[in-house]
Amino acid sequence: MEKIVINGGKPLFGEVTVSGAKNAAVAIIPAVVLCDEPCRIENIPNISDVSLIANILQDMGAMVRRVDKNTLDIDPRPINTWEATHDAVRGMRASYYLLGALLGRFHNAKVALPGGCNFGVRPIDQHLKGFAMMGAHNELVNGAVIESTTSGSFHGARVYFDTVSVGSTINLMLAAVKAEGQTILENAAKEPHIVDLANFLNSMGANIRGAGTDVIKIRGVDYLRGVTYSIIPDQIEAGTYMAAAAATRGKITIRNITPKHLESISSKLMEMGCEIEEYDEAVIVDATKRPLNRVNIKTMPHPGFPTDCQPQFVALLSTVKGTSIVNESVWDNRYQYVSELVRMGAKISVEGRLAIIEGGKLTGAPVKATDLRAGAAMVIAGLVADGTTSISNINYIERGYSDVVTKFQSLGADIKKIYLPDHKHIATTA
């Protein structure tokens, strides 16, 4: 068992460099399945989700070589199966992107229903609806989705998404890249990693227009050439360090970021009283000069406030005097972590999609990560709290944050990862 242990109460100061975007990496790596030549993917975050999806491709026959911790060489040409049903596939949500990639390449796909963080019902009905409109037939057999087409029947279509969905937008993009004719995706999601995926596919020779707007047009092509491509910085990792700087009342410089991707986060921190300085690829967050103010937040699809930063900001607002209200409009059950913050003394009540937060003091306690971003919230709370906080289930945190302990140590945090091999020994590892 591994845990993160934090002795809180120290403001963060210094510089930290953000890794490549997790959400872009777990879409771009499956997209390599569509390519007709080898690819090199750079600026990949060193996280367990990336290792898992790379291993899944390798198990399917792809040649995968790790050049260094942030670079992968992938040759998809040896893949000769359109099935991905082993247990590793069930271990991460983004493995469902293999449906679109395999359907686009082979016009058939069989992929196990995925796992990942459990914070609400996340149906794939919009994915299946789009595949069906493109000529695929779907069925569920023994916990796996099977998509099949008759020869020559997979084609472009006009697909209107009933709800804005990042996953279905990405999956239909992948499926459409090599489909015959034109596909038009309406009410599409606009997140930065969707634009990054489109840029990657276009660099290989795809014909995608409109990514980043609510209408994406894709005209199918026959061949995709190999490229070297660098993934965008991770806006959620950047937002997490921004929230941590504010919560600890510190001042940090965050490098390797895209300021435009952080506008909704920066504006909330400025509303709270933080000073924000933006540069071409860096942002400075300064929370040392005045008391912070309460704010209300409503999560929204991009360019609104990201749901993936909601738990981190609830942890932050738990330290800010006054009553703040957070409205989670994206997921229906993302407050499972609140009981863990309450263990630390946070005063939070949840009513449906609303969290009502009375700011005050936090005290260290044993807590657990209930999902990826909730784990980040526990880290932020531990950095602020009086005393010692130990966080279990840190595998969730390591799914999406590269070198998180080392990075916080570089900012002056008293944080370490410990390994508990049995009940008798405790040995530090970081």
PDB file of C-alpha atoms in Angstrom, residues 246-247 249 271-272 290-296 314-325 347 357-361:
ATOM      1  CA  ALA A 246      -4.275  30.203  -3.521  1.00  0.00           C
ATOM      2  CA  ALA A 247      -5.240  27.737  -0.790  1.00  0.00           C
ATOM      3  CA  ARG A 249      -1.733  31.734   0.412  1.00  0.00           C
ATOM      4  CA  GLU A 271     -12.523  37.359  -8.284  1.00  0.00           C
ATOM      5  CA  MET A 272     -11.301  35.824  -5.034  1.00  0.00           C
ATOM      6  CA  ARG A 290      -4.823  40.289   0.689  1.00  0.00           C
ATOM      7  CA  PRO A 291      -7.453  38.054   2.278  1.00  0.00           C
ATOM      8  CA  LEU A 292      -9.349  35.944  -0.217  1.00  0.00           C
ATOM      9  CA  ASN A 293     -13.052  36.428  -0.905  1.00  0.00           C
ATOM     10  CA  ARG A 294     -15.829  33.854  -1.175  1.00  0.00           C
ATOM     11  CA  VAL A 295     -17.119  33.098  -4.707  1.00  0.00           C
ATOM     12  CA  ASN A 296     -19.798  31.031  -6.405  1.00  0.00           C
ATOM     13  CA  VAL A 314     -14.040  23.177  -3.104  1.00  0.00           C
ATOM     14  CA  ALA A 315     -10.929  22.399  -1.049  1.00  0.00           C
ATOM     15  CA  LEU A 316      -9.699  25.956  -1.636  1.00  0.00           C
ATOM     16  CA  LEU A 317     -13.059  27.532  -0.744  1.00  0.00           C
ATOM     17  CA  SER A 318     -13.114  25.506   2.481  1.00  0.00           C
ATOM     18  CA  THR A 319     -10.308  27.834   3.632  1.00  0.00           C
ATOM     19  CA  VAL A 320     -11.976  31.117   2.572  1.00  0.00           C
ATOM     20  CA  LYS A 321     -14.122  33.053   5.053  1.00  0.00           C
ATOM     21  CA  GLY A 322     -17.802  33.296   4.135  1.00  0.00           C
ATOM     22  CA  THR A 323     -20.287  31.105   2.276  1.00  0.00           C
ATOM     23  CA  SER A 324     -19.471  29.868  -1.232  1.00  0.00           C
ATOM     24  CA  ILE A 325     -21.786  27.839  -3.451  1.00  0.00           C
ATOM     25  CA  LYS A 347     -18.084  22.695   6.689  1.00  0.00           C
ATOM     26  CA  ILE A 357     -19.245  25.724   1.770  1.00  0.00           C
ATOM     27  CA  GLU A 358     -18.631  27.681   4.981  1.00  0.00           C
ATOM     28  CA  GLY A 359     -14.963  28.580   4.983  1.00  0.00           C
ATOM     29  CA  GLY A 360     -12.841  27.917   8.046  1.00  0.00           C
ATOM     30  CA  LYS A 361      -9.841  25.957   9.295  1.00  0.00           C
TER      31      LYS A 361
END
